[in-house]
XYZ file of C-alpha atoms in Angstrom:
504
model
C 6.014 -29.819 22.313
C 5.849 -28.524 18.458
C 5.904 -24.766 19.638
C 8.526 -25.467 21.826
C 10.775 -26.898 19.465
C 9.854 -24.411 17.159
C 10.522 -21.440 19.395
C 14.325 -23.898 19.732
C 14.962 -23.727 16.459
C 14.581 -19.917 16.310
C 16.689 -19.000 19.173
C 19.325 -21.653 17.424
C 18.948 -19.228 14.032
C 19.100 -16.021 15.449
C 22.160 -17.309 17.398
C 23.633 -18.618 14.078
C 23.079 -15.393 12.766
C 24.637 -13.232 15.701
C 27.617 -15.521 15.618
C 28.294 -15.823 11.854
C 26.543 -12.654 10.359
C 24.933 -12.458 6.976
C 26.219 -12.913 3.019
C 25.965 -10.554 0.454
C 26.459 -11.912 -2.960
C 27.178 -9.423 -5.342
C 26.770 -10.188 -8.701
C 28.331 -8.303 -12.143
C 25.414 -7.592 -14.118
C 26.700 -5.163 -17.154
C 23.683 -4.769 -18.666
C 22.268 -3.386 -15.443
C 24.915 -1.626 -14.906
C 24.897 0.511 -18.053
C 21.291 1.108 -17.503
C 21.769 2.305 -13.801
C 24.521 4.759 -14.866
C 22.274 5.923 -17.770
C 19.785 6.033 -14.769
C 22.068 8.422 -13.024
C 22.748 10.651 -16.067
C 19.061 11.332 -16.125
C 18.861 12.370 -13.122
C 20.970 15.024 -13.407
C 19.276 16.424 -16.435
C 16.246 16.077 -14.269
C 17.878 18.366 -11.476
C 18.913 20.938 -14.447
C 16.050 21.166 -16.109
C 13.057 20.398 -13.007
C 11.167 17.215 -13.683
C 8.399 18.470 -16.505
C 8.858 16.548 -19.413
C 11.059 14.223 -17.839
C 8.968 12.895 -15.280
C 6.965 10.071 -16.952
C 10.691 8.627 -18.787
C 11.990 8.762 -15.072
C 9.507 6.904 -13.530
C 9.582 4.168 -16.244
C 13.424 4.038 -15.801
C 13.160 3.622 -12.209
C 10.555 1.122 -12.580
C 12.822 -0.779 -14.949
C 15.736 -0.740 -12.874
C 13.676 -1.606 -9.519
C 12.959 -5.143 -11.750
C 16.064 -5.653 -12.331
C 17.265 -5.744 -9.096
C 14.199 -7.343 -7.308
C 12.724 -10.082 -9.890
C 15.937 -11.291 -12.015
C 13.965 -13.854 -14.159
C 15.054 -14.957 -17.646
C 13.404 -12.481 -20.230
C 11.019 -15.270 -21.035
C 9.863 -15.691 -17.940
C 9.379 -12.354 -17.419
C 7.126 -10.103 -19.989
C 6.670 -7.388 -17.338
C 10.660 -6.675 -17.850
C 9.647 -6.493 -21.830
C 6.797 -4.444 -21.163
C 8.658 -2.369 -19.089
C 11.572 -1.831 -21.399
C 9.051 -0.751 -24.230
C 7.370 2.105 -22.417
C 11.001 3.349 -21.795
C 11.302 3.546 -25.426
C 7.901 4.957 -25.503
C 8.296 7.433 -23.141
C 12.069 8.505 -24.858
C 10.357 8.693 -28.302
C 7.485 10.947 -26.875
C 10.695 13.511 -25.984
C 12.419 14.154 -29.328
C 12.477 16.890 -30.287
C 11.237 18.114 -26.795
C 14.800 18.357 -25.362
C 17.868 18.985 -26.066
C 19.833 15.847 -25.009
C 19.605 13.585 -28.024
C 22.703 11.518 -26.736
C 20.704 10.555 -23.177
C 18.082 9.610 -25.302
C 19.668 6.895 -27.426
C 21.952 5.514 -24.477
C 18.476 4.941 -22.222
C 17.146 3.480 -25.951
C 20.350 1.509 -26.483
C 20.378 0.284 -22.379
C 16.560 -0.615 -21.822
C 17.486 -2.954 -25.691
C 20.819 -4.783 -23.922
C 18.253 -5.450 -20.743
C 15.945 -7.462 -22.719
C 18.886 -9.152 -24.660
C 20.800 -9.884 -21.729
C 20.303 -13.087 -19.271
C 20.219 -11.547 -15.715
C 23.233 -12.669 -14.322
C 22.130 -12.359 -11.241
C 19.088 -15.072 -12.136
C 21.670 -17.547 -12.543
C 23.321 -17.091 -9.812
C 20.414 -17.591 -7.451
C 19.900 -21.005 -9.368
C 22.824 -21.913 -8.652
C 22.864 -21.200 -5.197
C 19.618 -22.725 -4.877
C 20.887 -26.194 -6.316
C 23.731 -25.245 -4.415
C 21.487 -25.771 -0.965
C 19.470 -28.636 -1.872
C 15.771 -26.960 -2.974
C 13.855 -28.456 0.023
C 16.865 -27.390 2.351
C 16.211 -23.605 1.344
C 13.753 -20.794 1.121
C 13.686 -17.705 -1.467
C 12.842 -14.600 -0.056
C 11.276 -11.683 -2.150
C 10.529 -7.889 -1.605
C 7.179 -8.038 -1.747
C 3.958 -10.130 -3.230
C 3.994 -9.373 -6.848
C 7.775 -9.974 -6.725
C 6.955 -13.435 -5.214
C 4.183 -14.222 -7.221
C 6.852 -13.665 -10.460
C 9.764 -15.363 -8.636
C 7.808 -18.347 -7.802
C 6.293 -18.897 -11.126
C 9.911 -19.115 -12.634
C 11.145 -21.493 -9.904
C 8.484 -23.878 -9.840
C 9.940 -26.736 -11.440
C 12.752 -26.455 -8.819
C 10.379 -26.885 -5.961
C 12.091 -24.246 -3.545
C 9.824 -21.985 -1.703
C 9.320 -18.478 -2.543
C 8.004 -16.294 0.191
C 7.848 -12.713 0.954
C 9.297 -11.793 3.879
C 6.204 -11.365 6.172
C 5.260 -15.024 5.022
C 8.469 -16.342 6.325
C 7.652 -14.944 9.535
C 4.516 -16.439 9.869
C 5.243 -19.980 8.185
C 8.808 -20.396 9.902
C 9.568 -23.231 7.058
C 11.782 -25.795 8.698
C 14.805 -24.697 6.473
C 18.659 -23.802 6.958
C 19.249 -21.145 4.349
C 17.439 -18.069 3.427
C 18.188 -16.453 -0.093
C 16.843 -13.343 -0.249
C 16.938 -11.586 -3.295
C 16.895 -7.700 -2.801
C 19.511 -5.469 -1.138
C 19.750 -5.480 3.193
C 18.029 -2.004 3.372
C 14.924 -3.065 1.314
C 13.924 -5.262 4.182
C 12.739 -4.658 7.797
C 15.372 -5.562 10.273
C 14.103 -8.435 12.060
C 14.964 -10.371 8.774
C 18.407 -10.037 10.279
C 17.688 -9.424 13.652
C 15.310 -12.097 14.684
C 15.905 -14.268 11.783
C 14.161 -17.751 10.740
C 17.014 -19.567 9.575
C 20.667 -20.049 10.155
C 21.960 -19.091 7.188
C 20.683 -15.261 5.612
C 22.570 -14.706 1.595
C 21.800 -11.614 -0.037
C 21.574 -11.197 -3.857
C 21.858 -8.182 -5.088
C 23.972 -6.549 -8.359
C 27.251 -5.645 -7.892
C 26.311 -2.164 -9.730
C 24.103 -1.378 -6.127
C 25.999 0.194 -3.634
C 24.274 0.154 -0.373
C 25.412 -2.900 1.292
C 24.314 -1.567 4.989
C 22.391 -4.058 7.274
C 19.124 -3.281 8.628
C 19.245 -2.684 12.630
C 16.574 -2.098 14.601
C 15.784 1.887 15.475
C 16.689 1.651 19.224
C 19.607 -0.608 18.696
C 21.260 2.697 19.050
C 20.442 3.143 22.648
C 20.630 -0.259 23.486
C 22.371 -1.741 25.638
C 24.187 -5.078 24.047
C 22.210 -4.412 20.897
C 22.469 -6.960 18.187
C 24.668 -5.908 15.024
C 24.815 -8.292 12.456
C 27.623 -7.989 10.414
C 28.054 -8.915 6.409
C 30.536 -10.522 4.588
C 30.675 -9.455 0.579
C 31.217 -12.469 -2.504
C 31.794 -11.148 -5.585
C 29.976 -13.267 -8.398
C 30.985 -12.818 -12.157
C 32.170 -9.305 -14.253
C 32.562 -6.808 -12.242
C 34.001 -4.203 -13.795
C 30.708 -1.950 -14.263
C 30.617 1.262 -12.273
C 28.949 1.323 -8.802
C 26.718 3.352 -7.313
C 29.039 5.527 -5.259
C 26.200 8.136 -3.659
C 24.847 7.746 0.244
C 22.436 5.424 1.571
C 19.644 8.126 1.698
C 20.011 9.564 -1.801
C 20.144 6.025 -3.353
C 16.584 4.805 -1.532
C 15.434 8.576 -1.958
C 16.195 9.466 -5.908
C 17.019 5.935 -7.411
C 13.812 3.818 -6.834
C 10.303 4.330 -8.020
C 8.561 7.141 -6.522
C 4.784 8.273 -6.167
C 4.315 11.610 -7.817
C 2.651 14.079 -5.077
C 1.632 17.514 -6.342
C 2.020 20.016 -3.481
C -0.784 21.267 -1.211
C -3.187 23.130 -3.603
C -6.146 23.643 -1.109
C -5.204 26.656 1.310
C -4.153 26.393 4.977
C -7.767 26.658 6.850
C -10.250 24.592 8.924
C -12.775 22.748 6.555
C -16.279 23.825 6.582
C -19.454 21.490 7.590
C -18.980 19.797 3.786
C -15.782 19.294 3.796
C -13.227 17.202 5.573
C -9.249 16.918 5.394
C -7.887 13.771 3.776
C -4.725 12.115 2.382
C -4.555 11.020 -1.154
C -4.064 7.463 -1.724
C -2.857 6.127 -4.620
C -4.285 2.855 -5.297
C -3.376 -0.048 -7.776
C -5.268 -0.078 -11.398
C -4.403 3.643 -11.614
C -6.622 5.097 -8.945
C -6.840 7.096 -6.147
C -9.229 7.896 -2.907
C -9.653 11.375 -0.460
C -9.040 9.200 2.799
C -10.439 10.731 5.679
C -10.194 10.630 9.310
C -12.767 8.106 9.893
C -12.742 5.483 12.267
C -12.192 2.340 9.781
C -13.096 1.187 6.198
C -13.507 -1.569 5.123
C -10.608 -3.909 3.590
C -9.890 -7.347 2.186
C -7.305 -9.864 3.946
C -6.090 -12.267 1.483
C -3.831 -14.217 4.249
C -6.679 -14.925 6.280
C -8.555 -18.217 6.014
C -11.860 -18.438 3.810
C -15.224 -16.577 5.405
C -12.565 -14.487 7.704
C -11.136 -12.658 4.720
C -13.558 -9.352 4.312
C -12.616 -6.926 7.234
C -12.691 -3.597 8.516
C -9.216 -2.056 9.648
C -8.432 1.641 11.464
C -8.007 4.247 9.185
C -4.509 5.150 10.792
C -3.499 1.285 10.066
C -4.133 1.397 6.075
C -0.157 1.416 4.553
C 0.956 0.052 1.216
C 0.175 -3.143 0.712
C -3.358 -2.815 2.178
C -6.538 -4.131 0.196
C -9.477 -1.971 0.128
C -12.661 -2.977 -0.928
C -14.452 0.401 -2.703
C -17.777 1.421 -4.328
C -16.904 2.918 -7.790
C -18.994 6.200 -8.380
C -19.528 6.430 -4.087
C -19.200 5.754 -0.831
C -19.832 2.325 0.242
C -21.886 4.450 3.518
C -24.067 5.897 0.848
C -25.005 2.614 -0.267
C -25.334 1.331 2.891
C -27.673 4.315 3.896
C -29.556 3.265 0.805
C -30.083 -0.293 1.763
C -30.762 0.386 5.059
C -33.826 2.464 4.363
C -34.773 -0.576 2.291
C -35.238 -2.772 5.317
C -37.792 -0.482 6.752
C -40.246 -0.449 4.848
C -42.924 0.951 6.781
C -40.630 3.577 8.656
C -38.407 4.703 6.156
C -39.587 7.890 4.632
C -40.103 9.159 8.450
C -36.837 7.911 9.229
C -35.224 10.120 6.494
C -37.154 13.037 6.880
C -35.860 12.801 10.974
C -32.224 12.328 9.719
C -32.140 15.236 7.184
C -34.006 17.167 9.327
C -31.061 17.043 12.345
C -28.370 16.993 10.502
C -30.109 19.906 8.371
C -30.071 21.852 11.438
C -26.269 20.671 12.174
C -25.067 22.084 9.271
C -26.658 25.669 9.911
C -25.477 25.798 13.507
C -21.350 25.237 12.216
C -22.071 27.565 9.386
C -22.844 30.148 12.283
C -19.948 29.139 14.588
C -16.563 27.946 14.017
C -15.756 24.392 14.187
C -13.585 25.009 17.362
C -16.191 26.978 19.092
C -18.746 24.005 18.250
C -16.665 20.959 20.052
C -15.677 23.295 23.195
C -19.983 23.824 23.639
C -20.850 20.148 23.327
C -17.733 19.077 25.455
C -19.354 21.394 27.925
C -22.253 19.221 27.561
C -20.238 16.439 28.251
C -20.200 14.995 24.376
C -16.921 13.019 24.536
C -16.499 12.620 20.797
C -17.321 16.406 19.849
C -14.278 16.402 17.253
C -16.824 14.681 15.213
C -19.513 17.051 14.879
C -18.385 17.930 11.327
C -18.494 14.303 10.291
C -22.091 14.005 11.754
C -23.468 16.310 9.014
C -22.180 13.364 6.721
C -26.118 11.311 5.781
C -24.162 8.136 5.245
C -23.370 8.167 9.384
C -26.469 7.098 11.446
C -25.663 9.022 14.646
C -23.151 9.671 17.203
C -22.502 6.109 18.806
C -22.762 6.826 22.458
C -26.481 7.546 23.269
C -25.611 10.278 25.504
C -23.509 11.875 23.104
C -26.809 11.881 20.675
C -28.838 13.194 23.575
C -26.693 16.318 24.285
C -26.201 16.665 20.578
C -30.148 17.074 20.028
C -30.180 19.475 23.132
C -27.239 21.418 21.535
C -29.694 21.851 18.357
C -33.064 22.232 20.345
C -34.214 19.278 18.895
C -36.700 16.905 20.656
C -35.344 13.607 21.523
C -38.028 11.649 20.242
C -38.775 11.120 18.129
C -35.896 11.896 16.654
C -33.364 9.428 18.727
C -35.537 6.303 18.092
C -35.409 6.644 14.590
C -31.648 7.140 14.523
C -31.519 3.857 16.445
C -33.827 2.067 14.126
C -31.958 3.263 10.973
C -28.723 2.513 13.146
C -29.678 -1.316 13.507
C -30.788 -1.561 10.212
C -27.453 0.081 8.924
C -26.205 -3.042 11.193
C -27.993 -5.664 8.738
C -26.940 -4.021 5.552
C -23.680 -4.160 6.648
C -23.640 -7.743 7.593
C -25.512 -8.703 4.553
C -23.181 -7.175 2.356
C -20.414 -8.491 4.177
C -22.200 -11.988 3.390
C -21.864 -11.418 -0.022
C -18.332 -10.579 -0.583
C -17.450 -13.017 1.321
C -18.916 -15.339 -1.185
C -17.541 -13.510 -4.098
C -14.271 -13.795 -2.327
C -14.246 -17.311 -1.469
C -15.031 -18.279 -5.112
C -12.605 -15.650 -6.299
C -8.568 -16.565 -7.579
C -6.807 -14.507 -5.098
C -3.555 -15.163 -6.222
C -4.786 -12.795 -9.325
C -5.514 -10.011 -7.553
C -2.188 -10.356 -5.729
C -0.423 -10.171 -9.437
C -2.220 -7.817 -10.819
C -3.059 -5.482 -7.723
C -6.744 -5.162 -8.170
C -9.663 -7.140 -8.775
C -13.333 -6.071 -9.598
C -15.616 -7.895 -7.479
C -19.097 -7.675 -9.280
C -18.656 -9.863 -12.187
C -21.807 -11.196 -12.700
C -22.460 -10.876 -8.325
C -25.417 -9.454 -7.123
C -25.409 -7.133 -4.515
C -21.576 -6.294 -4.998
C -22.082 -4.278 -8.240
C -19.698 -1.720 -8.430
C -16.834 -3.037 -5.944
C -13.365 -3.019 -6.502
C -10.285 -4.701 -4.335
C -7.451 -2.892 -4.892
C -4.048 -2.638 -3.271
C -2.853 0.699 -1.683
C 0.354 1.965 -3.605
C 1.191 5.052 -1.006
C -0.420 8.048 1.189
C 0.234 11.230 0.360
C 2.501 12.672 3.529
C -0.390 15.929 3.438
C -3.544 16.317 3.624
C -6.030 18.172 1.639
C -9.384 20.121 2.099
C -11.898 18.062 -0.085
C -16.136 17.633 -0.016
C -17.326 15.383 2.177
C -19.141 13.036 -0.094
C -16.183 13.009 -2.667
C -14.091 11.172 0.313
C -13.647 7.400 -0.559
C -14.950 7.394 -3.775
C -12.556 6.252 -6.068
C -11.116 8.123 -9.284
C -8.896 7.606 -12.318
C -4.964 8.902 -11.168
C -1.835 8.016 -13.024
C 0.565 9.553 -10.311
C 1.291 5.835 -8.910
C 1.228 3.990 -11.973
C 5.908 2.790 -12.137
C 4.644 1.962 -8.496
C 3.006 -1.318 -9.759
């Protein structure tokens, strides 16, 4: 009877919200305002001049300004604002001298000061709205989980909820008003769409322009499609400029940015070493070579304890992702390692059969092309012959359909045994390692503060842990939108890289 009042109550919302449409608050902020046309100028120095010396002082400004908008907490409640503020002055002091535009340096000085100075008006406002509502009659909604995290810890003592937007989908808090705090287009459309409560208010400054709603992307070929419209409140001075450019150039030049280098490895097939991956930048200023595998493994902070260390498709890691990774190498290699360990009286023969294989692997590609090699083994009926590169890899045990392994040691005029049987032994054993390590982060998690490693992004695992040495959770940031040729074994390790570090 619960679910089906629940399932009421939404269908009563999204109603409400169909009928009545949303609320955008927009509130004066002239301290943000004067930084976000400062913001602008700088931009169009960066355009002159190409991004060079500018880039680092026009990541930090974006950063800045992204805070501003999306966590508009008192300065004392909110040190990353300060912090953030200083490396703008940091980053303008490390340019004097450097370029010629002493005036856009003391305005972005003079703007970052009046941000720390200032009480966000916009703050304020939200309290007010929120005492407005009743606190247990309302839910705050923020952009994402270090936004919440900050949000919450400010409006703890007025007991109000603070959730990110995927949490109010699951939860569905039995409340009437959601006050989200973020522009329309930083959320996903069902916030609007398929909403959880009757009421949806917007806070956002006045000084940001793009007041568009979220719709869904086939609500353009829809038949009765739902468009929700808004209705604008003005809150407080107003009298700052407004961002006046499109939709596209505001969310493409005006918020934080990763910082991809183009393709530097050239435009050809990778050889048996190698393997084409996407560059990930990761939280805690690193980065991995992501290849093409089938999965790696990740870390699920939503899920309950014992359930919370996971493997998740390769093609299904997106910011906001946790990966759990081996610094120095591959958590395979490791795995390989320990696997070995468990056979104690088969091992060295068991290594000797692997290297041996995918030895002989190796030479055959380095004789034929890699195209060449899958069109043979499909021939021989291997269905997963787009891996033969991958099998040269000694972290991976064997192809996982037996006849694919048979037809693969044909292919090589290999014996099958005792080649096979060893593969299958090391296979299992892999099995164990895997499952024993999984044991052990799972205790490391469970006695872990999670809500930690949601603040701060990352979280090193091996403090004082055996058989976790090494490991690292850390939050994906973004994926490069190419590809590059890299060495096998340097794929998944992670490395020290800056490019995603105003992401944070």
């Amino acid at each position: 009877m619960s679910r089906i009042a629940d399932l009421n109550r939404r269908y009563a919302a999204a109603a409400s919200v169909a009928l009545n449409g949303v609320e955008i608050i927009a509130v004066g902020d002239p301290a943000g305002a004067r930084l976000n046309a400062v913001v602008r100028r700088l931009l169009l120095a960066v355009r002159d001049d190409g991004p060079g010396l500018w880039e680092d002082l026009l990541g930090a400004t974006k950063a800045l300004r992204w805070r501003l908008i999306t966590q508009p907490r008192p300065a004392r409640y909110n040190p990353v604002l300060i912090e953030m503020c200083e490396q703008v002055g940091r980053q303008v002091n490390r340019l004097r001298g450097a370029v010629g535009d002493e005036a856009l340096l003391n305005e972005l000085t003079a703007a970052a000061q009046a941000v720390t100075e200032a009480v966000s008006p916009l703050g304020v406002v939200l309290v007010r709205f929120i005492e407005k509502a009743g606190p247990s009659e309302c839910v705050v909604v923020a952009t994402s989980k270090p936004a919440q995290i900050a949000l919450a810890t400010w409006l703890c003592d007025l007991g109000t909820p603070v959730l990110t937007a995927g949490e109010l989908e699951r939860e569905q808090p039995d409340v009437g008003q959601a006050l989200v705090v973020g522009p329309p287009r930083f959320y996903r459309s069902s916030l609007v769409t398929a909403p959880v409560t009757s009421m949806v208010k917007f806070f956002l400054p006045a000084w940001f322009g793009d007041r568009s709603i979220p719709r869904s992307p086939i609500a353009a070929y829809a038949d009765g499609a739902i468009r929700v419209k808004a209705t604008v409140s003005i809150e407080g001075d107003t009298r700052e400029p407004v961002d006046t450019d499109g939709p596209d150039e505001v969310e493409e030049d005006f918020l934080p940015q990763p910082s991809w280098s183009g393709r530097k490895s050239s435009d050809r097939l990778p050889r048996a070493d190698e393997v084409a991956a996407r560059k990930v930048l990761l939280s805690g200023n690193l980065a991995i070579y992501l290849d093409d595998g089938d999965r790696i493994r990740a870390l699920d902070p939503e899920q309950p304890p014992g359930e919370r260390v996971v493997y998740t498709e390769v093609n299904a890691v997106r910011p906001g992702t946790y990966l759990l990774l081996r610094q120095g190498e591959t958590e395979r290699g490791a795995l390989y390692r320990t696997a070995l360990a468990l056979l104690p009286a088969n091992g060295s023969a068991v290594d000797a059969a692997q290297k041996a294989w995918k030895n002989a692997l190796a030479r055959r590609l380095e004789l034929i092309s890699y195209p060449e090699a899958v069109r043979e083994l499909r021939a021989r009926g291997v269905r997963t012959a787009d891996r033969v590169r991958a099998w040269t890899d000694p972290a991976l045990m064997r192809p996982n359909r037996d006849e694919d392994f048979y037809a693969l040691l044909s292919w090589l005029d290999i014996p099958i045994q005792p080649t096979f049987g060893l593969a299958t032994m090391l296979r299992r054993a892999h099995h164990q390692a895997s499952a024993n390590l999984r044991d052990q982060l799972e205790k490391a998690v469970s006695e872990a503060d999670l809500s930690a490693m949601e603040r701060d992004g990352h979280w090193r695992l091996d403090m004082g842990r055996e058989g976790v040495r090494g490991l690292i959770a850390t939050r994906v940031l973004a994926t490069s939108p190419h590809t590059e040729i890299v060495l096998r074994h340097d794929a998944r390790v992670p490395f020290r890289d800056r490019s995603g570090q105003w992401l944070e």
